């Protein structure tokens, strides 16, 4: 019986190690999504969408992925406490090569995590949604 328990314990540990997800840290700003997009051409993918920079693009594999984005702080003094405390889930529809930000959110998505559009950009944590 103890061999079975050891085996199950090792399998459980292995599964936990494999399923560890990465959190990306960086800045987010907003942009007006336009059609055509890099991922979906002329198809409108809704209001909660984003474009990503090189770090998340993954040679185009990011298209259609969903990410949860949480504001963690101000990047400038213009809006000293810009975070709403909420998170937003966005669908990746575009590529922003060479962007200084990790993710560029649609205006509605940005306003879900930031109190004011005048914040311009905010620090964020970005996690892929399974």
Short mmCIF file of C-alpha atoms in Angstrom, two decimals:
data_model
loop_
_atom_site.label_atom_id
_atom_site.label_comp_id
_atom_site.label_asym_id
_atom_site.label_seq_id
_atom_site.Cartn_x
_atom_site.Cartn_y
_atom_site.Cartn_z
CA UNK A 1 0.00 0.00 0.00
CA UNK A 2 2.82 2.43 0.79
CA UNK A 3 4.23 2.01 -2.76
CA UNK A 4 0.92 3.22 -4.22
CA UNK A 5 0.83 6.22 -1.89
CA UNK A 6 4.41 7.14 -2.80
CA UNK A 7 3.60 6.83 -6.49
CA UNK A 8 0.49 9.03 -6.16
CA UNK A 9 2.48 11.59 -4.19
CA UNK A 10 5.18 11.76 -6.88
CA UNK A 11 2.56 12.09 -9.64
CA UNK A 12 0.82 14.89 -7.73
CA UNK A 13 4.08 16.78 -7.25
CA UNK A 14 4.96 16.40 -10.93
CA UNK A 15 1.55 17.73 -12.00
CA UNK A 16 1.93 20.73 -9.71
CA UNK A 17 5.36 21.53 -11.10
CA UNK A 18 4.17 21.30 -14.71
CA UNK A 19 1.09 23.48 -14.19
CA UNK A 20 2.94 26.47 -12.73
CA UNK A 21 1.96 29.53 -14.75
CA UNK A 22 4.06 32.57 -15.41
CA UNK A 23 3.07 36.06 -14.47
CA UNK A 24 4.38 38.81 -16.71
CA UNK A 25 5.17 42.21 -15.19
CA UNK A 26 5.30 45.45 -17.10
CA UNK A 27 3.25 48.42 -18.16
CA UNK A 28 -0.05 48.74 -19.97
CA UNK A 29 -1.54 51.58 -21.92
CA UNK A 30 -4.65 51.91 -24.04
CA UNK A 31 -5.17 52.21 -27.76
CA UNK A 32 -8.11 52.40 -30.11
CA UNK A 33 -8.31 48.96 -31.67
CA UNK A 34 -8.56 49.05 -35.38
CA UNK A 35 -9.63 46.65 -38.03
CA UNK A 36 -7.93 44.87 -39.65
CA UNK A 37 -6.05 43.41 -36.72
CA UNK A 38 -2.90 41.30 -36.96
CA UNK A 39 -4.76 38.23 -35.67
CA UNK A 40 -8.29 38.34 -37.03
CA UNK A 41 -8.20 40.60 -40.07
CA UNK A 42 -11.55 42.33 -40.59
CA UNK A 43 -13.42 40.44 -37.84
CA UNK A 44 -14.52 42.56 -34.88
CA UNK A 45 -13.55 40.68 -31.71
CA UNK A 46 -15.40 42.90 -29.24
CA UNK A 47 -14.59 45.64 -26.76
CA UNK A 48 -12.29 43.83 -24.33
CA UNK A 49 -9.31 43.22 -26.57
CA UNK A 50 -5.60 43.97 -26.54
CA UNK A 51 -2.46 44.10 -28.58
CA UNK A 52 0.77 42.69 -27.20
CA UNK A 53 4.42 43.52 -27.60
CA UNK A 54 7.25 41.16 -28.40
CA UNK A 55 7.38 39.59 -24.90
CA UNK A 56 3.90 38.06 -25.17
CA UNK A 57 3.54 37.76 -28.96
CA UNK A 58 5.11 34.30 -29.15
CA UNK A 59 5.52 34.40 -32.95
CA UNK A 60 1.77 34.90 -33.38
CA UNK A 61 0.71 32.11 -31.01
CA UNK A 62 -0.73 34.81 -28.71
CA UNK A 63 -3.61 35.41 -31.14
CA UNK A 64 -6.85 34.52 -29.41
CA UNK A 65 -5.27 33.88 -26.03
CA UNK A 66 -6.95 35.45 -23.05
CA UNK A 67 -5.04 37.26 -20.36
CA UNK A 68 -6.09 38.59 -16.99
CA UNK A 69 -4.62 42.04 -16.36
CA UNK A 70 -4.37 43.72 -12.94
CA UNK A 71 -3.15 47.26 -12.33
CA UNK A 72 -0.46 47.41 -9.65
CA UNK A 73 0.52 51.08 -9.61
CA UNK A 74 1.21 54.41 -11.25
CA UNK A 75 3.89 54.90 -13.86
CA UNK A 76 3.80 58.69 -13.54
CA UNK A 77 2.72 61.39 -11.10
CA UNK A 78 -0.26 62.55 -13.16
CA UNK A 79 -2.69 60.15 -11.50
CA UNK A 80 -1.01 59.03 -8.26
CA UNK A 81 -3.45 56.20 -7.43
CA UNK A 82 -4.72 54.99 -10.79
CA UNK A 83 -5.78 51.42 -9.94
CA UNK A 84 -9.41 50.38 -9.46
CA UNK A 85 -8.41 47.18 -7.69
CA UNK A 86 -10.19 45.11 -10.32
CA UNK A 87 -8.96 42.78 -13.01
CA UNK A 88 -9.95 42.55 -16.65
CA UNK A 89 -9.76 39.62 -19.05
CA UNK A 90 -8.87 40.52 -22.62
CA UNK A 91 -8.52 38.62 -25.87
CA UNK A 92 -5.33 39.17 -27.86
CA UNK A 93 -6.15 40.46 -31.33
CA UNK A 94 -3.14 42.52 -32.33
CA UNK A 95 0.63 42.79 -32.37
CA UNK A 96 2.53 45.91 -31.38
CA UNK A 97 6.12 45.21 -32.46
CA UNK A 98 8.73 47.13 -30.52
CA UNK A 99 6.13 48.51 -28.09
CA UNK A 100 7.46 49.95 -24.83
CA UNK A 101 4.50 48.38 -23.00
CA UNK A 102 3.83 44.70 -22.42
CA UNK A 103 0.15 45.03 -23.36
CA UNK A 104 -2.01 47.69 -25.02
CA UNK A 105 -5.61 47.53 -23.85
CA UNK A 106 -8.79 48.71 -25.53
CA UNK A 107 -10.18 51.82 -23.76
CA UNK A 108 -12.96 49.88 -21.98
CA UNK A 109 -10.48 47.28 -20.76
CA UNK A 110 -8.08 49.99 -19.54
CA UNK A 111 -10.87 51.76 -17.64
CA UNK A 112 -11.75 48.50 -15.91
CA UNK A 113 -8.37 48.47 -14.17
CA UNK A 114 -7.54 52.21 -14.10
CA UNK A 115 -9.61 54.97 -12.53
CA UNK A 116 -8.89 57.51 -15.22
CA UNK A 117 -7.90 57.36 -18.88
CA UNK A 118 -5.54 60.27 -18.12
CA UNK A 119 -3.30 57.85 -16.23
CA UNK A 120 -1.98 57.04 -19.69
CA UNK A 121 -0.10 53.94 -18.59
CA UNK A 122 0.01 51.84 -15.45
CA UNK A 123 2.10 49.02 -14.03
CA UNK A 124 0.40 45.65 -14.44
CA UNK A 125 0.58 41.94 -13.76
CA UNK A 126 -0.52 39.84 -16.72
CA UNK A 127 -1.50 36.16 -16.44
CA UNK A 128 -2.68 33.86 -19.20
CA UNK A 129 -6.16 32.53 -18.53
CA UNK A 130 -6.39 28.77 -18.93
#
